[in-house]
Tab-separated table of C-alpha atoms in Angstrom:
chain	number	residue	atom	x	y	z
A	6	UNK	CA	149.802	103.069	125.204
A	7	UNK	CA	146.146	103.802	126.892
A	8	UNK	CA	144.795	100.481	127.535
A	9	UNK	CA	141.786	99.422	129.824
A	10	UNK	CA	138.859	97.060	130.464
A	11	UNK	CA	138.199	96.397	126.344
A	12	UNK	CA	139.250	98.046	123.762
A	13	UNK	CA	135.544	98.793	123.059
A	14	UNK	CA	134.728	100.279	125.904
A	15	UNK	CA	137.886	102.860	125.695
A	16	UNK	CA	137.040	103.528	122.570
A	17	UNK	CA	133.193	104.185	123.469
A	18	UNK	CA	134.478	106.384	126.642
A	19	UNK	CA	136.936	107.922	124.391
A	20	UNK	CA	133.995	108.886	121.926
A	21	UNK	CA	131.502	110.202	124.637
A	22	UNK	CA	134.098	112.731	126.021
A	23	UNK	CA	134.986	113.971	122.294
A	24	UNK	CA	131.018	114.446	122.090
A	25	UNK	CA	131.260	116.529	124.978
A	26	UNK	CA	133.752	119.003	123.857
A	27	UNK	CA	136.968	117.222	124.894
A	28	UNK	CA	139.968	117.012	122.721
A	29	UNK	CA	141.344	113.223	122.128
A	30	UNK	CA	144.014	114.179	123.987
A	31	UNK	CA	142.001	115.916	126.928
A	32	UNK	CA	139.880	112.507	126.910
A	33	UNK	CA	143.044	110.203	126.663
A	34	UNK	CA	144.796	111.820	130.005
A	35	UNK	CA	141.270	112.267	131.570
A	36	UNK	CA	140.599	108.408	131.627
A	37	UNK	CA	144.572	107.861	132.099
A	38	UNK	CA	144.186	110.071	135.512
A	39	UNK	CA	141.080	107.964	136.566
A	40	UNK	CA	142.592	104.847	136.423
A	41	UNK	CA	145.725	105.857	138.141
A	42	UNK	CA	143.842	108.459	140.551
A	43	UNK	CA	146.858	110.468	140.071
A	44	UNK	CA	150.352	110.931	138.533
A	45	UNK	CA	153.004	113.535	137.234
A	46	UNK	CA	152.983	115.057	133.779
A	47	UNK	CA	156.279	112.568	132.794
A	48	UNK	CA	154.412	109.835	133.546
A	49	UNK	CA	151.169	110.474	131.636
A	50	UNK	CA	152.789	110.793	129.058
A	51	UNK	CA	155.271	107.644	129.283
A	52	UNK	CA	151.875	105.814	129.627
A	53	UNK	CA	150.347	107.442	126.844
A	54	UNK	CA	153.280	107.144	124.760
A	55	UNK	CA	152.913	111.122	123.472
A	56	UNK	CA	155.522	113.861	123.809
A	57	UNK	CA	155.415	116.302	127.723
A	58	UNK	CA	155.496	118.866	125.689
A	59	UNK	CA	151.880	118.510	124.642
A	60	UNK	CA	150.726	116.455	128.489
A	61	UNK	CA	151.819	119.176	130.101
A	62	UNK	CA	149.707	121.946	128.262
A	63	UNK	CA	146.589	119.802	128.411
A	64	UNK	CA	147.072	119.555	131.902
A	65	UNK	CA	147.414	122.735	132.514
A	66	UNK	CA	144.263	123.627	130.027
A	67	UNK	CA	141.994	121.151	132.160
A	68	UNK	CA	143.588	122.211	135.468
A	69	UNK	CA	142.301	125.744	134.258
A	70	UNK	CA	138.678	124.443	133.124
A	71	UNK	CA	138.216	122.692	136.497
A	72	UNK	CA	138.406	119.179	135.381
A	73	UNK	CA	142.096	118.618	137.128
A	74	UNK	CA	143.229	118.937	140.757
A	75	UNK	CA	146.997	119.569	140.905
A	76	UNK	CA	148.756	118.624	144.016
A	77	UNK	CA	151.817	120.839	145.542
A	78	UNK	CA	155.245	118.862	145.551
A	79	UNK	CA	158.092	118.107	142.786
A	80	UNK	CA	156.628	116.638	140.541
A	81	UNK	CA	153.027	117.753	140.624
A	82	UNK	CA	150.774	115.340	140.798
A	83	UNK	CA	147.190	115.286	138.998
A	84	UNK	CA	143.933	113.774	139.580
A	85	UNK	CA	140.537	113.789	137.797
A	86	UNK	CA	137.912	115.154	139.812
A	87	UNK	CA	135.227	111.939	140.217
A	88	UNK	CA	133.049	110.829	137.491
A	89	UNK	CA	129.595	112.364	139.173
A	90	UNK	CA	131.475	115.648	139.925
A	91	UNK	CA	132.583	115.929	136.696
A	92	UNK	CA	129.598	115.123	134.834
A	93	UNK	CA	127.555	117.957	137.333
A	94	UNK	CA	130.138	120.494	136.073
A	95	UNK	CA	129.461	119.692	132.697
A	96	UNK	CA	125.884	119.224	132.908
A	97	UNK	CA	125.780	122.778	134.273
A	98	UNK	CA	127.766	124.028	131.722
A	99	UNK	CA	125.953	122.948	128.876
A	100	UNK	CA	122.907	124.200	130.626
A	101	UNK	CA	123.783	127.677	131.170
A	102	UNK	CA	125.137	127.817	127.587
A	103	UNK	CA	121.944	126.226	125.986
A	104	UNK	CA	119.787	128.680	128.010
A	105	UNK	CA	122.059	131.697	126.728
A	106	UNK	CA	121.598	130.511	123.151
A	107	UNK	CA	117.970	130.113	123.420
A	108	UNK	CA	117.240	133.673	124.726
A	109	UNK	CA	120.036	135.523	122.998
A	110	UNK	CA	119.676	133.735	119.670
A	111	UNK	CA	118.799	136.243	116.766
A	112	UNK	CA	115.330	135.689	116.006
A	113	UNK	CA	114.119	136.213	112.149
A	114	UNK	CA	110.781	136.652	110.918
A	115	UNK	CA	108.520	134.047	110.257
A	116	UNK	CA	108.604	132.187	107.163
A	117	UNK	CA	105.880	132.768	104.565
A	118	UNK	CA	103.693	130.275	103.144
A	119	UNK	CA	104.826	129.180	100.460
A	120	UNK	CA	103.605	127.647	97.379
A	121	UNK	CA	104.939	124.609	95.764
A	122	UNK	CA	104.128	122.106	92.910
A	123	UNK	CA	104.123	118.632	92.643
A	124	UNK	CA	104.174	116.031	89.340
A	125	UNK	CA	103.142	112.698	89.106
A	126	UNK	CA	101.047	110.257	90.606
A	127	UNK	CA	103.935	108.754	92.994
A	128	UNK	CA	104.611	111.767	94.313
A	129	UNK	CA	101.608	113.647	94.365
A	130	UNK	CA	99.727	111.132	96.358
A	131	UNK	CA	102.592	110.228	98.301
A	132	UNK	CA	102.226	114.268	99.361
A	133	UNK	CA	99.010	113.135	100.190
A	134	UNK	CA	98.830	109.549	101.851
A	135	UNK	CA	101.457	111.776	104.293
A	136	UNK	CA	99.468	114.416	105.289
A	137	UNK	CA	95.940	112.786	105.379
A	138	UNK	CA	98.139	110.153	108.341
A	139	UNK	CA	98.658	113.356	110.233
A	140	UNK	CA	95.519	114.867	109.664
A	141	UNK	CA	93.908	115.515	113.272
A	142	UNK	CA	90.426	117.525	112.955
A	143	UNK	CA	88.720	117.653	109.395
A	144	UNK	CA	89.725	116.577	105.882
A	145	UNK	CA	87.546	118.554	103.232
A	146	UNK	CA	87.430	116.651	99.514
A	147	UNK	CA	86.181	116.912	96.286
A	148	UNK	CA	87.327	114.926	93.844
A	149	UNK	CA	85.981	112.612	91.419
A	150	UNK	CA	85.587	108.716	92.208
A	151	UNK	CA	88.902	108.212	89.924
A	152	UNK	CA	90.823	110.037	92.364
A	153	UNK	CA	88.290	108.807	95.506
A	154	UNK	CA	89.533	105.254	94.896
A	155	UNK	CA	92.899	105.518	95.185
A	156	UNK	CA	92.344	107.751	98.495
A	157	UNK	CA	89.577	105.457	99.966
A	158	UNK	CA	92.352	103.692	102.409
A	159	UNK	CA	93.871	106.653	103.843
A	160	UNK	CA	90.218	108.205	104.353
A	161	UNK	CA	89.045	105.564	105.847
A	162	UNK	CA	92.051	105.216	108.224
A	163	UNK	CA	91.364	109.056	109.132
A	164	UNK	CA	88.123	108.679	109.470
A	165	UNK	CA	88.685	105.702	112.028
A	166	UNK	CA	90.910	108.042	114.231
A	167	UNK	CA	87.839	110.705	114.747
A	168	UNK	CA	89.281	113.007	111.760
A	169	UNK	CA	86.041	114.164	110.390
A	170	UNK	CA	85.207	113.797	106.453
A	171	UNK	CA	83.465	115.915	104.029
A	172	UNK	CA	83.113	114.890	100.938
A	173	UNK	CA	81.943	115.892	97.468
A	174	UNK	CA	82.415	113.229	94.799
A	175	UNK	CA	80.956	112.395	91.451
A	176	UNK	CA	79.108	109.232	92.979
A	177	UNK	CA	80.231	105.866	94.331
A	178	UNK	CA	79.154	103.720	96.946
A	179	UNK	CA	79.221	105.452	100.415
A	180	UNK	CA	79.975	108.866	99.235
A	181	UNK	CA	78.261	112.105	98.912
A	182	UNK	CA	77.242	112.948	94.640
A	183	UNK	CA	78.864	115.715	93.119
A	184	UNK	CA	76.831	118.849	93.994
A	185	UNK	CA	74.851	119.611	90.841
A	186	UNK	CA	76.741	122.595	88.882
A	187	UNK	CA	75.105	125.880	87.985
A	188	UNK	CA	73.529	125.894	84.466
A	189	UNK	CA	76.534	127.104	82.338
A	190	UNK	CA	79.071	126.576	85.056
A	191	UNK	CA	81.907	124.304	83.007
A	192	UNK	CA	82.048	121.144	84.345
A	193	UNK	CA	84.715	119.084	86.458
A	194	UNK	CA	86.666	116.006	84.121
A	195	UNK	CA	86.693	118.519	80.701
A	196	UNK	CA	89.159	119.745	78.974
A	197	UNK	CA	92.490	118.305	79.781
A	198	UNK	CA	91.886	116.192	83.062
A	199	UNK	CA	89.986	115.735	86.536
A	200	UNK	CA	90.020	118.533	88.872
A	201	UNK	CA	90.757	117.457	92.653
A	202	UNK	CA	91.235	119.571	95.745
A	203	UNK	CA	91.942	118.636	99.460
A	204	UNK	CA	92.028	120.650	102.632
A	205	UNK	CA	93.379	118.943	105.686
A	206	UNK	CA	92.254	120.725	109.196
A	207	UNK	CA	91.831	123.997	107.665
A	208	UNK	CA	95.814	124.684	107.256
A	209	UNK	CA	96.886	122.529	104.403
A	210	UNK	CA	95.450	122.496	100.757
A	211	UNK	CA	95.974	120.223	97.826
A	212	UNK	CA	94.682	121.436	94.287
A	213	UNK	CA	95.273	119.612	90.752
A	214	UNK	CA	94.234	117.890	88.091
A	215	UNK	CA	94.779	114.322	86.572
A	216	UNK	CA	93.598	112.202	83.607
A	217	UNK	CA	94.693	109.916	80.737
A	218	UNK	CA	95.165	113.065	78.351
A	219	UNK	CA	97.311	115.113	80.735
A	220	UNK	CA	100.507	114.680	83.423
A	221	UNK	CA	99.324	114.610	87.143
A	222	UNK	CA	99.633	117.968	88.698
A	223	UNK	CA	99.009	120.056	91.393
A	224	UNK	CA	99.185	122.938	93.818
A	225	UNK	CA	100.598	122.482	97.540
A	226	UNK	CA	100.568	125.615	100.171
A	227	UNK	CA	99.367	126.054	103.568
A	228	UNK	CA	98.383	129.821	102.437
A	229	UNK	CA	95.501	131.037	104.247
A	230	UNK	CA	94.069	132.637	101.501
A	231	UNK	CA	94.581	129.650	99.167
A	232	UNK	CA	92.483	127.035	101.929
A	233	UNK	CA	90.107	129.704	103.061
A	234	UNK	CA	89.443	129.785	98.486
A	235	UNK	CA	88.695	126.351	98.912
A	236	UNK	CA	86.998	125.899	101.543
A	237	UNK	CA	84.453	129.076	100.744
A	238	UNK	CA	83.951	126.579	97.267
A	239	UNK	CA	83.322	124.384	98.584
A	240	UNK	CA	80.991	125.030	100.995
A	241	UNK	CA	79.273	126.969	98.148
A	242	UNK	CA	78.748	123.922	96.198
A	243	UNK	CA	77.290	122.181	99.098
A	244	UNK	CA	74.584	125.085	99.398
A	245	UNK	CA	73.656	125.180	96.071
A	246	UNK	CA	73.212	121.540	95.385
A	247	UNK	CA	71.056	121.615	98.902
A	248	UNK	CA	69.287	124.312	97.489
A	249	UNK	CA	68.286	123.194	93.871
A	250	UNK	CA	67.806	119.581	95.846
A	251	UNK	CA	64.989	121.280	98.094
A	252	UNK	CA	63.822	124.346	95.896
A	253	UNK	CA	64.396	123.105	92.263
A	254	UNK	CA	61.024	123.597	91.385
A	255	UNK	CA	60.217	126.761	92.883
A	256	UNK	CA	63.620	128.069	91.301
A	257	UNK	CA	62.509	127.307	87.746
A	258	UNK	CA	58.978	128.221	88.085
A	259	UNK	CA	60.300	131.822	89.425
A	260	UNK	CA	63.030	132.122	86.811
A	261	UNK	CA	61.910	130.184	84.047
A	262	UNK	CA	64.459	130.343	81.479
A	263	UNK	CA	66.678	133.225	83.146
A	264	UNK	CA	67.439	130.529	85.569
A	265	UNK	CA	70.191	128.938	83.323
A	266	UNK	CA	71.310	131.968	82.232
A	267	UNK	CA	72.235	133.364	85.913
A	268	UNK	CA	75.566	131.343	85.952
A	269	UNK	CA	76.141	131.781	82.124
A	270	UNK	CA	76.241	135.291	81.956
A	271	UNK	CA	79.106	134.362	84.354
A	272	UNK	CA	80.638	132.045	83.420
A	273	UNK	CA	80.351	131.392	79.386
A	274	UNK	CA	83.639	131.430	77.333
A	275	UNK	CA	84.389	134.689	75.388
A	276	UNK	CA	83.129	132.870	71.914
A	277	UNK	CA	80.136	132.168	73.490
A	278	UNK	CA	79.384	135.389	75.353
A	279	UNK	CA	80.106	137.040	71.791
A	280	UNK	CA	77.082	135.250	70.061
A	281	UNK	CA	74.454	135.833	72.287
């Protein structure tokens, strides 16, 4: 039987040849041939312990592939060609088929985004603690300071690599208030939880809602149209809080009371849009 220097090494040689496309028995008569340097199909397999029947057609198969020399005479003699020959050929091999695949591959179309929802906290802010740690450019939030706690780590930990924050919140310590909504415009934390959304470098976009009176929920897609939604928000909050901030005054003197009904002719439910 095929012995050598340790039976762990064989078997790690053995195992490195089978990775490269040899058979067990290719491998087996390979590393038989390279310790011998060369020898006749009978005795390959008397050293191997396997029928001729089968040494001499894998002989023949690697002779064919290039692997084998076979020496004129009765009985042929093989060798192996050297170890840095033989790992060229191969090399080379496996390059020109790796270069065929990659250009003659079939290519299909590009997937579309897709959209995707996740439930509970775990996993919901596991979604996020992931993708705020790869977050490169700009992470765009508004939440409320529920929600602004529980993210204040892997913010911070952005923030500390250069990934530039924006933040609306609806107050606590070190973070931009909660733009002032529109007179009539229903407000964040109602009805059956907290509102949150995220945007990570303009690609990415987390939106949901948690509280005590509902399950933890949200929206995950790297839609365009979904981020560039938030993000246009967003930045619309931030204008009109700026605004009422600098020209709150002057807004009301020049509307007077049509000033609060601007957003609620908008925005008021059906009940109340019937009584007025």
């Amino acid at each position: 039987m095929l012995t050598a220097w340790g039976d762990g090494n064989m078997d790690q040689l053995l195992h490195h040849l089978r990775h490269l496309g040899f058979t067990e028995m290719e491998s087996k008569i390979m590393v038989e041939l390279a310790r011998q340097g060369s020898a006749s199909g009978y005795e390959v397999a008397k050293r191997l312990g396997v029928s001729r029947s089968n040494v001499y057609a894998t002989l023949q198969r690697l002779e064919q592939r290039g692997f084998l020399r076979c020496s004129p005479g009765e009985p042929a003699k093989y060798s192996v060609l050297k170890p840095e020959e033989m790992t060229r050929m191969i090399s080379d091999q496996m390059r020109t088929s790796l270069d065929y695949v990659q250009s003659s591959m079939p290519k299909s179309e590009p997937e579309k985004p897709v959209f995707y929802n996740v439930e509970g906290d775990k996993n919901v802010f596991e979604n996020l603690s992931r993708e705020l740690a790869e977050a490169q450019h700009e992470i765009v939030v508004d939440v409320w300071r529920e929600e602004a706690e529980l993210l204040r780590n892997d913010l911070q930990q952005a923030e500390a690599r250069g990934v530039r924050l924006l933040w609306s919140c609806d107050g606590g310590e070190g973070m931009l208030d909660q733009p002032v909504p529109w007179p009539g415009l229903p407000m964040y934390g109602t009805g059956n939880g907290r509102k949150f959304s995220l945007v990570v470098d303009r690609r990415w976009c987390m939106l949901g809602m948690r509280g005590e009176s509902c399950a933890t929920q949200a929206l995950v897609t790297e839609h365009p149209v979904m981020t560039g939604l938030l993000l246009n928000h967003f930045a619309q909050e931030l204008v009109l809080y700026e605004l009422e901030q600098d020209m709150g005054e002057e807004l009301e003197s020049r509307y007077g009371h049509r000033y609060e009904g601007l957003s609620a002719r908008y925005w008021s439910s059906p009940s109340e849009g019937n009584q007025n």
